[in-house]
Amino acid sequence: MHLRKVEDIGRLNDSVFPRYEESRGSDLLALRWPQPPQNILLVRKKGAPHVTQSLIEFANHIKSTYSPISVILERETATEVHDVLSFPVFTNLVSDKLPPEKIDLTVTLGGDGTILRASSFFATSKLVPPILAFSMGTLGFLGEWKFSEYKGAFREVYMSGADQETVRRHHHRPQTAGPSPAESLWVQHDPRRSSSAAAYG
């Protein structure tokens, strides 16, 4: 593992935890960040080279557009892709476990199995980051967004609750029908730290 480009997740700031608010005219809950998220965990479907390429594309986009975002990967993924990225990625260098207190937002690229696997990372934690899920063409019912929508979807989640100065630094996304990405995130629903998940949206 190339330690110059794969850094330990322990170096990151602690996570920023969002709040959830009722949306006017909707039964969904809207996410609001006290400040824009910075520590983003990307979880891919395993054994699918096209998904790995999409992960690289997504990582390059959020890092170049929303710096100083830090990209967090599972250790196996970090080992595989770090040498094609121009920036460091973060992971746990000594264990396959990822500390939830270092993760603001989880983004999954895959199907239902990928969402549930990402959710299981936080099964015993009181700190459970929301999950923004992109469907990668596999059959499933949990993934809300097509990967082709990733730029607009991530932007809305990132900007949710941001101050006006932050919003002005980025282009507005055209309005579309249906719930916004910030209303369609997955969160753990059991306050007793169940490993199951519930969707808002």
C-alpha positions as a LaTeX table, in Angstrom:
\begin{tabular}{lrrr}
\hline
Residue & $x$ (\AA) & $y$ (\AA) & $z$ (\AA) \\
\hline
Met1 & 0.00 & 0.00 & 0.00 \\
His2 & 1.38 & 3.38 & $-1.05$ \\
Leu3 & 1.27 & 5.31 & 2.22 \\
Arg4 & 1.84 & 8.66 & 0.53 \\
Lys5 & $-1.59$ & 8.41 & $-1.11$ \\
Val6 & $-3.42$ & 6.21 & 1.40 \\
Glu7 & $-3.64$ & 7.92 & 4.76 \\
Asp8 & $-5.06$ & 6.81 & 8.08 \\
Ile9 & $-8.65$ & 7.81 & 8.75 \\
Gly10 & $-7.71$ & 8.75 & 12.30 \\
Arg11 & $-6.13$ & 11.95 & 10.96 \\
Leu12 & $-9.51$ & 13.32 & 9.91 \\
Asn13 & $-11.65$ & 15.68 & 11.95 \\
Asp14 & $-14.59$ & 14.16 & 13.78 \\
Ser15 & $-17.82$ & 13.90 & 11.84 \\
Val16 & $-20.48$ & 16.57 & 11.46 \\
Phe17 & $-23.88$ & 15.12 & 12.29 \\
Pro18 & $-26.94$ & 16.54 & 10.48 \\
Arg19 & $-30.41$ & 17.12 & 11.80 \\
Tyr20 & $-33.65$ & 16.08 & 10.11 \\
Glu21 & $-36.60$ & 18.43 & 9.62 \\
Glu22 & $-40.11$ & 17.96 & 8.32 \\
Ser23 & $-40.62$ & 19.09 & 4.73 \\
Arg24 & $-43.53$ & 21.33 & 3.88 \\
Gly25 & $-46.06$ & 19.50 & 1.74 \\
Ser26 & $-44.29$ & 16.18 & 2.12 \\
Asp27 & $-44.12$ & 13.25 & 4.52 \\
Leu28 & $-40.38$ & 13.03 & 3.94 \\
Leu29 & $-37.70$ & 14.38 & 6.24 \\
Ala30 & $-35.21$ & 16.92 & 4.95 \\
Leu31 & $-31.56$ & 16.78 & 5.98 \\
Arg32 & $-29.84$ & 19.91 & 7.27 \\
Trp33 & $-26.10$ & 20.13 & 7.91 \\
Pro34 & $-24.74$ & 22.58 & 10.51 \\
Gln35 & $-21.84$ & 22.93 & 8.05 \\
Pro36 & $-21.07$ & 21.18 & 4.74 \\
Pro37 & $-19.93$ & 17.56 & 5.14 \\
Gln38 & $-16.25$ & 16.91 & 4.54 \\
Asn39 & $-15.55$ & 13.23 & 5.28 \\
Ile40 & $-17.27$ & 11.19 & 2.57 \\
Leu41 & $-17.21$ & 7.38 & 2.58 \\
Leu42 & $-17.62$ & 5.76 & $-0.84$ \\
Val43 & $-18.77$ & 2.12 & $-0.89$ \\
Arg44 & $-18.84$ & 0.23 & $-4.18$ \\
Lys45 & $-20.38$ & $-3.01$ & $-5.34$ \\
Lys46 & $-17.60$ & $-5.57$ & $-5.30$ \\
Gly47 & $-16.53$ & $-7.55$ & $-8.35$ \\
Ala48 & $-17.87$ & $-5.04$ & $-10.88$ \\
Pro49 & $-15.12$ & $-3.17$ & $-12.80$ \\
His50 & $-17.57$ & $-0.65$ & $-14.28$ \\
Val51 & $-18.67$ & 0.31 & $-10.78$ \\
Thr52 & $-15.05$ & 0.82 & $-9.77$ \\
Gln53 & $-14.61$ & 3.18 & $-12.73$ \\
Ser54 & $-17.73$ & 5.07 & $-11.66$ \\
Leu55 & $-16.36$ & 5.34 & $-8.13$ \\
Ile56 & $-13.15$ & 6.87 & $-9.50$ \\
Glu57 & $-15.18$ & 9.33 & $-11.59$ \\
Phe58 & $-17.32$ & 10.28 & $-8.59$ \\
Ala59 & $-14.31$ & 10.68 & $-6.29$ \\
Asn60 & $-12.53$ & 12.92 & $-8.80$ \\
His61 & $-15.65$ & 15.08 & $-9.16$ \\
Ile62 & $-16.35$ & 15.69 & $-5.49$ \\
Lys63 & $-12.69$ & 16.27 & $-4.68$ \\
Ser64 & $-12.20$ & 18.81 & $-7.47$ \\
Thr65 & $-15.55$ & 20.56 & $-6.95$ \\
Tyr66 & $-15.95$ & 20.53 & $-3.18$ \\
Ser67 & $-12.41$ & 20.67 & $-1.81$ \\
Pro68 & $-11.45$ & 20.27 & 1.06 \\
Ile69 & $-13.59$ & 17.12 & 1.02 \\
Ser70 & $-11.76$ & 13.98 & 2.18 \\
Val71 & $-12.55$ & 10.72 & 0.37 \\
Ile72 & $-12.78$ & 7.64 & 2.58 \\
Leu73 & $-12.66$ & 4.14 & 1.10 \\
Glu74 & $-12.76$ & 0.60 & 2.39 \\
Arg75 & $-9.23$ & $-0.71$ & 2.75 \\
Glu76 & $-9.57$ & $-3.14$ & $-0.17$ \\
Thr77 & $-10.89$ & $-0.40$ & $-2.44$ \\
Ala78 & $-8.21$ & 2.08 & $-1.35$ \\
Thr79 & $-5.50$ & $-0.46$ & $-2.17$ \\
Glu80 & $-6.96$ & $-1.01$ & $-5.63$ \\
Val81 & $-7.65$ & 2.54 & $-6.80$ \\
His82 & $-5.36$ & 4.93 & $-4.92$ \\
Asp83 & $-2.70$ & 4.90 & $-7.63$ \\
Val84 & $-5.09$ & 6.28 & $-10.27$ \\
Leu85 & $-6.20$ & 9.21 & $-8.11$ \\
Ser86 & $-4.29$ & 12.48 & $-7.88$ \\
Phe87 & $-5.17$ & 13.03 & $-4.21$ \\
Pro88 & $-4.81$ & 11.02 & $-1.00$ \\
Val89 & $-7.63$ & 8.77 & 0.15 \\
Phe90 & $-8.31$ & 7.73 & 3.72 \\
Thr91 & $-8.98$ & 4.33 & 5.23 \\
Asn92 & $-8.25$ & 2.31 & 8.34 \\
Leu93 & $-4.68$ & 1.13 & 7.78 \\
Val94 & $-4.75$ & $-1.54$ & 10.50 \\
Ser95 & $-8.28$ & $-2.95$ & 10.38 \\
Asp96 & $-11.22$ & $-3.45$ & 8.03 \\
Lys97 & $-13.44$ & $-1.53$ & 10.47 \\
Leu98 & $-14.18$ & 2.13 & 9.74 \\
Pro99 & $-14.77$ & 4.46 & 12.71 \\
Pro100 & $-18.23$ & 6.04 & 12.29 \\
Glu101 & $-17.15$ & 9.12 & 14.23 \\
Lys102 & $-14.96$ & 10.08 & 11.25 \\
Ile103 & $-17.66$ & 9.78 & 8.56 \\
Asp104 & $-20.11$ & 12.57 & 7.68 \\
Leu105 & $-21.88$ & 10.94 & 4.74 \\
Thr106 & $-21.83$ & 7.53 & 3.04 \\
Val107 & $-22.31$ & 7.22 & $-0.72$ \\
Thr108 & $-23.05$ & 3.78 & $-2.16$ \\
Leu109 & $-22.62$ & 2.70 & $-5.76$ \\
Gly110 & $-24.33$ & $-0.61$ & $-6.40$ \\
Gly111 & $-27.61$ & $-2.23$ & $-5.48$ \\
Asp112 & $-29.55$ & $-3.18$ & $-2.38$ \\
Gly113 & $-26.75$ & $-5.42$ & $-1.14$ \\
Thr114 & $-24.27$ & $-2.55$ & $-1.25$ \\
Ile115 & $-26.62$ & $-0.31$ & 0.73 \\
Leu116 & $-27.18$ & $-2.96$ & 3.37 \\
Arg117 & $-23.46$ & $-3.74$ & 3.58 \\
Ala118 & $-22.68$ & $-0.04$ & 4.10 \\
Ser119 & $-25.42$ & 0.19 & 6.72 \\
Ser120 & $-23.92$ & $-2.77$ & 8.59 \\
Phe121 & $-20.70$ & $-0.81$ & 9.16 \\
Phe122 & $-22.57$ & 1.24 & 11.76 \\
Ala123 & $-24.67$ & $-1.52$ & 13.36 \\
Thr124 & $-23.20$ & $-1.04$ & 16.84 \\
Ser125 & $-22.71$ & 2.72 & 16.70 \\
Lys126 & $-24.79$ & 5.59 & 18.01 \\
Leu127 & $-23.28$ & 7.77 & 15.27 \\
Val128 & $-24.84$ & 6.73 & 11.99 \\
Pro129 & $-24.22$ & 8.90 & 8.92 \\
Pro130 & $-26.90$ & 9.20 & 6.23 \\
Ile131 & $-26.48$ & 7.18 & 3.04 \\
Leu132 & $-26.87$ & 8.60 & $-0.47$ \\
Ala133 & $-27.46$ & 5.60 & $-2.74$ \\
Phe134 & $-26.85$ & 5.38 & $-6.48$ \\
Ser135 & $-28.21$ & 2.45 & $-8.45$ \\
Met136 & $-25.65$ & 0.95 & $-10.81$ \\
Gly137 & $-28.05$ & $-1.03$ & $-12.98$ \\
Thr138 & $-28.64$ & $-3.97$ & $-10.66$ \\
Leu139 & $-32.16$ & $-4.93$ & $-9.68$ \\
Gly140 & $-33.15$ & $-3.40$ & $-6.38$ \\
Phe141 & $-35.70$ & $-1.37$ & $-4.48$ \\
Leu142 & $-33.59$ & 0.75 & $-2.14$ \\
Gly143 & $-31.40$ & 2.80 & $-4.48$ \\
Glu144 & $-33.05$ & 6.13 & $-5.20$ \\
Trp145 & $-30.75$ & 7.75 & $-7.76$ \\
Lys146 & $-29.28$ & 6.82 & $-11.10$ \\
Phe147 & $-25.54$ & 7.32 & $-11.34$ \\
Ser148 & $-26.04$ & 9.72 & $-14.25$ \\
Glu149 & $-27.62$ & 12.11 & $-11.72$ \\
Tyr150 & $-24.68$ & 12.06 & $-9.32$ \\
Lys151 & $-23.47$ & 15.64 & $-9.78$ \\
Gly152 & $-26.82$ & 17.25 & $-9.02$ \\
Ala153 & $-27.76$ & 14.77 & $-6.32$ \\
Phe154 & $-24.52$ & 15.18 & $-4.39$ \\
Arg155 & $-24.63$ & 18.95 & $-4.76$ \\
Glu156 & $-28.09$ & 19.15 & $-3.17$ \\
Val157 & $-27.07$ & 16.93 & $-0.28$ \\
Tyr158 & $-23.84$ & 18.88 & 0.23 \\
Met159 & $-25.63$ & 22.24 & 0.14 \\
Ser160 & $-28.55$ & 21.28 & 2.36 \\
Gly161 & $-28.54$ & 23.79 & 5.18 \\
Ala162 & $-25.45$ & 25.59 & 3.90 \\
Asp163 & $-25.04$ & 29.32 & 4.39 \\
Gln164 & $-25.52$ & 31.68 & 1.46 \\
Glu165 & $-21.80$ & 32.24 & 0.94 \\
Thr166 & $-21.28$ & 28.51 & 0.44 \\
Val167 & $-24.23$ & 28.24 & $-1.93$ \\
Arg168 & $-23.00$ & 31.14 & $-4.08$ \\
Arg169 & $-19.72$ & 29.34 & $-4.73$ \\
His170 & $-21.52$ & 26.62 & $-6.64$ \\
His171 & $-23.97$ & 26.59 & $-9.53$ \\
His172 & $-27.62$ & 25.96 & $-8.81$ \\
Arg173 & $-29.03$ & 22.63 & $-9.89$ \\
Pro174 & $-32.16$ & 22.86 & $-12.11$ \\
Gln175 & $-35.36$ & 22.05 & $-10.26$ \\
Thr176 & $-36.79$ & 18.60 & $-10.94$ \\
Ala177 & $-39.97$ & 16.84 & $-9.95$ \\
Gly178 & $-40.00$ & 14.54 & $-6.96$ \\
Pro179 & $-38.10$ & 14.59 & $-3.68$ \\
Ser180 & $-34.71$ & 16.19 & $-3.44$ \\
Pro181 & $-31.67$ & 14.05 & $-2.64$ \\
Ala182 & $-31.60$ & 15.59 & 0.83 \\
Glu183 & $-35.07$ & 14.09 & 1.38 \\
Ser184 & $-34.13$ & 10.68 & 0.00 \\
Leu185 & $-31.30$ & 9.50 & 2.20 \\
Trp186 & $-31.09$ & 6.30 & 4.16 \\
Val187 & $-30.67$ & 6.47 & 7.92 \\
Gln188 & $-30.70$ & 3.93 & 10.72 \\
His189 & $-34.20$ & 3.96 & 12.16 \\
Asp190 & $-33.74$ & 2.15 & 15.46 \\
Pro191 & $-32.45$ & 4.42 & 18.26 \\
Arg192 & $-31.27$ & 1.27 & 20.03 \\
Arg193 & $-28.67$ & 0.87 & 17.26 \\
Ser194 & $-30.37$ & $-1.83$ & 15.22 \\
Ser195 & $-28.44$ & $-2.96$ & 12.16 \\
Ser196 & $-31.50$ & $-2.55$ & 9.94 \\
Ala197 & $-32.21$ & 0.61 & 7.97 \\
Ala198 & $-35.18$ & 2.70 & 6.93 \\
Ala199 & $-35.54$ & 5.00 & 3.96 \\
Tyr200 & $-36.85$ & 8.51 & 4.04 \\
Gly201 & $-37.84$ & 8.75 & 0.42 \\
\hline
\end{tabular}
